[in-house]
Coordinates of C-alpha atoms in Angstrom, one line a residue:
M1 CA 0.0 0.0 0.0
T2 CA 1.6 3.3 -1.1
K3 CA 1.0 6.7 0.3
A4 CA -0.3 9.6 -1.8
P5 CA 2.4 12.1 -2.6
F6 CA 2.5 15.3 -0.5
D7 CA 1.0 18.3 -2.2
P8 CA 2.1 21.6 -0.7
A9 CA -0.5 23.6 -2.5
A10 CA -3.3 21.5 -1.3
A11 CA -2.0 21.6 2.3
T12 CA -1.8 25.4 2.1
A13 CA -5.3 25.7 0.8
A14 CA -6.7 23.4 3.5
T15 CA -5.0 25.4 6.3
P16 CA -6.9 28.6 7.3
A17 CA -4.9 31.8 7.0
A18 CA -3.7 33.6 10.1
G19 CA -6.4 35.9 11.4
A20 CA -9.2 34.3 9.3
P21 CA -12.3 33.1 11.1
A22 CA -12.5 29.4 11.7
I23 CA -15.1 27.6 9.7
T24 CA -17.6 26.0 12.1
A25 CA -20.6 23.8 11.6
P26 CA -23.8 25.6 10.7
E27 CA -25.9 26.5 13.8
A28 CA -29.2 24.8 14.3
V29 CA -32.1 26.8 12.9
V30 CA -34.7 27.5 15.5
T31 CA -38.1 26.7 14.1
R32 CA -41.4 27.8 15.5
S33 CA -44.8 26.2 14.9
Q34 CA -47.7 28.1 13.4
W35 CA -49.6 27.9 16.7
S36 CA -46.7 29.3 18.7
D37 CA -46.7 32.3 16.2
V38 CA -50.4 32.7 16.6
W39 CA -50.1 32.7 20.4
R40 CA -47.2 35.2 20.3
Q41 CA -49.2 37.5 18.1
F42 CA -52.4 37.0 20.2
R43 CA -50.5 38.1 23.4
R44 CA -49.7 41.4 21.7
H45 CA -53.4 42.2 21.5
R46 CA -54.0 43.7 25.0
G47 CA -57.8 43.9 24.7
A48 CA -57.9 40.2 23.7
M49 CA -55.7 39.2 26.6
V50 CA -57.8 41.1 29.1
A51 CA -60.9 39.6 27.6
L52 CA -59.4 36.1 27.9
V53 CA -58.7 36.6 31.6
L54 CA -62.2 37.9 32.3
F55 CA -63.8 35.1 30.2
V56 CA -61.8 32.5 32.1
S57 CA -62.9 34.2 35.4
V58 CA -66.6 34.0 34.3
I59 CA -66.1 30.3 33.4
L60 CA -64.6 29.6 36.8
F61 CA -67.4 31.6 38.5
V62 CA -70.1 29.4 37.0
S63 CA -68.3 26.1 37.1
V64 CA -66.3 26.2 40.4
G65 CA -68.6 28.6 42.2
P66 CA -71.4 26.0 42.9
L67 CA -68.8 23.7 44.4
L68 CA -68.0 26.4 47.0
W69 CA -71.4 28.0 47.4
R70 CA -73.6 24.9 48.1
I71 CA -77.1 26.4 47.9
D72 CA -79.8 24.9 45.7
P73 CA -80.7 27.6 43.2
T74 CA -84.3 26.3 43.0
Y75 CA -84.9 26.1 46.8
V76 CA -87.9 28.3 47.7
D77 CA -87.9 30.1 51.1
I78 CA -90.9 32.4 51.2
R79 CA -89.8 33.8 54.6
A80 CA -86.5 35.0 53.1
R81 CA -88.0 36.6 49.9
N82 CA -87.0 40.0 48.6
Q83 CA -84.0 40.3 51.0
G84 CA -81.0 42.5 50.3
F85 CA -77.3 41.9 50.6
S86 CA -76.4 39.7 53.6
L87 CA -73.9 37.1 54.7
A88 CA -76.5 34.4 54.2
H89 CA -77.4 35.7 50.7
P90 CA -74.5 38.0 49.4
L91 CA -76.6 39.1 46.4
G92 CA -80.0 38.9 48.0
T93 CA -83.0 36.8 47.2
D94 CA -85.8 37.0 44.6
Q95 CA -89.6 37.2 45.1
L96 CA -89.7 33.5 46.1
G97 CA -86.7 33.6 48.5
R98 CA -84.3 31.9 46.1
D99 CA -80.6 32.8 46.4
L100 CA -79.6 35.1 43.6
L101 CA -75.9 34.2 43.7
A102 CA -76.6 30.5 43.3
R103 CA -79.1 31.3 40.5
L104 CA -76.5 33.4 38.7
M105 CA -74.0 30.5 38.8
A106 CA -76.5 28.0 37.6
G107 CA -77.8 30.3 35.0
G108 CA -74.3 31.0 33.7
Q109 CA -73.8 27.2 33.2
V110 CA -76.9 26.9 31.1
S111 CA -76.3 30.1 29.1
I112 CA -72.7 29.3 28.3
A113 CA -73.6 25.6 27.5
V114 CA -76.3 26.9 25.1
G115 CA -73.8 29.2 23.5
L116 CA -71.1 26.5 23.0
T117 CA -73.5 23.8 21.7
A118 CA -75.4 26.1 19.3
M119 CA -72.0 27.4 18.1
I120 CA -70.8 23.9 17.3
I121 CA -74.0 23.1 15.4
A122 CA -73.7 26.4 13.4
I123 CA -70.0 26.0 12.7
L124 CA -70.3 22.4 11.5
L125 CA -73.3 23.2 9.3
G126 CA -71.8 26.4 7.9
S127 CA -68.3 24.9 7.3
L128 CA -69.9 21.9 5.4
I129 CA -72.0 24.2 3.2
G130 CA -69.2 26.6 2.7
I131 CA -66.7 23.9 1.6
L132 CA -69.1 22.2 -0.7
S133 CA -70.2 25.4 -2.2
G134 CA -66.7 26.7 -2.8
F135 CA -65.1 23.4 -4.0
F136 CA -67.9 22.0 -6.2
R137 CA -69.0 24.5 -8.8
R138 CA -72.3 22.8 -9.6
L139 CA -73.3 23.1 -6.0
D140 CA -72.3 26.8 -5.6
A141 CA -75.4 28.4 -7.0
P142 CA -78.1 26.4 -5.1
L143 CA -76.3 26.4 -1.8
M144 CA -75.6 30.2 -2.0
R145 CA -79.2 30.9 -2.9
M146 CA -80.3 28.8 0.1
T147 CA -77.9 30.8 2.3
E148 CA -79.3 34.1 1.0
L149 CA -82.8 32.9 1.7
F150 CA -81.9 32.1 5.4
L151 CA -80.2 35.5 5.7
A152 CA -83.3 37.2 4.5
L153 CA -85.5 35.6 7.1
P154 CA -86.1 37.5 10.4
L155 CA -84.2 35.6 13.0
L156 CA -86.0 36.3 16.2
P157 CA -89.6 35.8 14.8
L158 CA -88.5 32.6 13.2
L159 CA -87.0 31.3 16.5
L160 CA -90.2 32.3 18.3
L161 CA -92.2 30.3 15.8
M162 CA -90.0 27.3 16.1
V163 CA -90.1 27.3 19.9
T164 CA -93.8 27.8 20.0
L165 CA -94.5 24.9 17.6
F166 CA -92.0 22.3 18.9
R167 CA -91.9 23.1 22.6
E168 CA -94.7 20.8 23.8
P169 CA -93.7 17.7 21.7
L170 CA -90.0 17.8 22.7
S171 CA -90.9 18.4 26.4
Q172 CA -93.2 15.4 26.4
N173 CA -90.6 13.1 24.7
F174 CA -87.3 14.3 26.3
G175 CA -88.5 16.0 29.5
S176 CA -89.2 19.7 30.2
A177 CA -85.6 21.0 30.8
F178 CA -83.7 18.8 28.3
G179 CA -86.4 19.1 25.6
I180 CA -86.3 22.9 25.8
F181 CA -82.4 22.8 25.8
L182 CA -82.4 20.6 22.7
L183 CA -85.0 22.8 21.0
I184 CA -83.2 26.1 21.7
V185 CA -79.7 25.0 20.7
T186 CA -81.0 23.3 17.5
A187 CA -83.0 26.3 16.6
I188 CA -80.2 28.8 17.2
G189 CA -77.6 26.6 15.5
A190 CA -79.9 26.0 12.5
T191 CA -80.4 29.7 12.0
S192 CA -76.9 31.0 12.6
W193 CA -74.7 29.1 10.1
M194 CA -74.9 31.6 7.2
Q195 CA -72.0 33.9 8.1
A196 CA -69.7 31.0 8.6
A197 CA -70.7 29.4 5.3
R198 CA -70.0 32.6 3.3
I199 CA -66.6 33.1 5.0
V200 CA -65.5 29.5 4.4
R201 CA -66.7 29.6 0.8
G202 CA -64.6 32.7 0.1
E203 CA -61.5 31.0 1.5
V204 CA -62.1 27.8 -0.4
L205 CA -62.6 29.7 -3.7
G206 CA -59.1 31.1 -3.2
L207 CA -57.5 27.9 -2.0
K208 CA -58.7 25.6 -4.8
E209 CA -56.7 27.7 -7.4
R210 CA -53.4 27.4 -5.4
E211 CA -50.5 25.3 -6.8
F212 CA -50.7 22.5 -4.3
I213 CA -54.4 21.9 -5.0
L214 CA -53.7 21.9 -8.8
A215 CA -50.9 19.5 -8.2
A216 CA -53.0 17.2 -6.1
R217 CA -55.8 17.3 -8.8
S218 CA -53.2 16.6 -11.6
I219 CA -52.1 13.3 -9.9
G220 CA -55.7 12.1 -9.5
T221 CA -56.3 12.8 -5.8
P222 CA -60.0 12.2 -5.0
S223 CA -62.0 15.2 -4.0
H224 CA -62.8 14.0 -0.5
R225 CA -59.1 13.5 0.2
M226 CA -58.2 17.0 -1.1
I227 CA -60.9 18.5 1.1
L228 CA -59.8 16.7 4.2
R229 CA -56.0 17.0 3.8
H230 CA -55.6 20.3 2.0
I231 CA -58.7 22.4 2.1
L232 CA -60.0 21.9 5.7
P233 CA -56.6 22.5 7.5
N234 CA -56.2 25.8 5.6
V235 CA -59.6 27.1 6.5
L236 CA -59.4 26.4 10.2
S237 CA -58.3 29.9 11.0
P238 CA -61.5 31.7 9.7
I239 CA -63.6 28.8 11.2
M240 CA -62.2 29.4 14.7
V241 CA -62.8 33.2 14.4
A242 CA -66.3 32.6 13.3
A243 CA -66.8 30.1 16.2
T244 CA -65.8 32.6 18.8
L245 CA -68.2 35.2 17.5
G246 CA -70.9 32.5 17.2
I247 CA -70.8 31.9 21.0
A248 CA -71.7 35.6 21.6
T249 CA -74.5 35.5 19.2
A250 CA -76.0 32.3 20.7
I251 CA -75.8 33.7 24.2
I252 CA -77.6 36.9 23.2
T253 CA -80.3 35.0 21.3
E254 CA -80.9 32.6 24.2
S255 CA -81.1 35.5 26.6
A256 CA -83.6 37.2 24.3
L257 CA -85.8 34.1 24.1
S258 CA -85.7 33.6 27.9
F259 CA -86.5 37.3 28.4
L260 CA -89.5 37.0 26.3
G261 CA -90.7 34.1 28.4
L262 CA -90.2 31.4 25.7
G263 CA -87.0 29.9 26.9
F264 CA -86.4 27.5 29.8
P265 CA -89.1 26.8 32.4
P266 CA -89.1 29.1 35.6
D267 CA -87.4 26.5 37.8
F268 CA -84.5 26.2 35.3
P269 CA -82.4 29.4 35.7
T270 CA -80.6 31.2 32.9
W271 CA -79.3 34.8 32.7
G272 CA -82.1 35.7 30.4
R273 CA -84.7 34.1 32.7
L274 CA -83.3 36.0 35.7
L275 CA -83.9 39.2 33.7
F276 CA -87.4 38.2 32.9
D277 CA -88.2 37.4 36.5
A278 CA -86.8 40.7 37.8
V279 CA -88.1 43.2 35.2
D280 CA -91.4 43.7 37.0
Q281 CA -89.6 44.8 40.2
M282 CA -86.7 46.6 38.6
V283 CA -87.5 49.9 40.3
L284 CA -87.6 48.4 43.8
Y285 CA -84.8 45.9 43.4
P286 CA -82.5 47.1 40.6
W287 CA -79.6 44.8 41.4
R288 CA -81.7 41.8 40.2
V289 CA -81.4 43.2 36.7
I290 CA -77.9 44.6 37.0
F291 CA -76.1 41.4 37.9
P292 CA -77.4 39.1 35.1
G293 CA -77.2 42.0 32.6
V294 CA -73.6 42.7 33.5
L295 CA -72.7 39.0 33.2
I296 CA -74.3 38.7 29.8
S297 CA -72.7 41.9 28.5
L298 CA -69.3 41.0 30.0
T299 CA -69.3 37.5 28.5
V300 CA -70.4 38.7 25.0
L301 CA -67.9 41.6 25.1
C302 CA -65.0 39.2 26.1
V303 CA -65.9 36.7 23.4
N304 CA -65.9 39.5 20.8
Y305 CA -62.5 40.8 21.9
I306 CA -61.1 37.3 21.8
G307 CA -62.5 36.8 18.3
D308 CA -60.8 40.1 17.2
G309 CA -57.5 38.9 18.7
L310 CA -57.7 35.6 17.0
R311 CA -58.5 37.2 13.7
D312 CA -55.4 39.5 13.9
A313 CA -53.2 36.6 15.2
M314 CA -54.2 34.2 12.4
D315 CA -53.7 36.8 9.7
P316 CA -50.3 35.8 8.1
R317 CA -49.6 39.3 7.0
I318 CA -49.7 40.5 10.6
R319 CA -48.2 37.4 12.1
G320 CA -45.1 37.7 9.9
R321 CA -44.1 41.1 11.3

């Protein structure tokens, strides 16, 4: 085995010159996920962060509060009716002697549950119609005409009609409380999907002309696979923003139905039902209207600010700054 001849030129070229920086291995590139960038941008929105803290506080108040304040919100004590603030009843009692603090907590659970459930129904229905309308050209015209028809219908009178027609059958088949809950969330969800459908359709119309969709179509990828793997992940951002705003709309709608006396039964407290029960004695006992009204307004305002923060955080033009 013979050694290769020594080459002075090659040795000089391989040896770094005096004072020259040494060549080191490339440093590892720090990568950040999309959701970390979204959270970083969301934290810059001060209003959204304050709203998130307040919304979490409301959730803890209605979920953890009943575990600490163990008073039945439906317990009637006529001897303690129309009481003011006291240690036994920090927010007073109503005309039947029921504790208002306990009823606020129980009512918040029902109102927020209605908002979340109705939002899920509306988002699922709106996303499905929006994706089908934007991806399949032959379905675009009939689905959009149906969407415009629902947008033209007056929402509150339609809900009042639906509740009036189906209240008794559902109450007999599923029970009074659960039947009304099922009816209200279905009615609100079935009449609140139009905005989400139009937003998703606009996003899909832009996405299906992108290069990766054209490449997937050129290799014969089935439509359902393109929708699930390429279209749906790229429209999650507007869907999440529409979902946050849908919670606020559902809470306001349920409160309006309960305030009109067509919501849940009297022994099933919601924030809107508390307003309905207190409006006749608003002059004598104004705090009965103030507390549920403040909680409704605070929750809706917080959800709207969170939606604004998510919209800004999920905008790639803003997130890239």
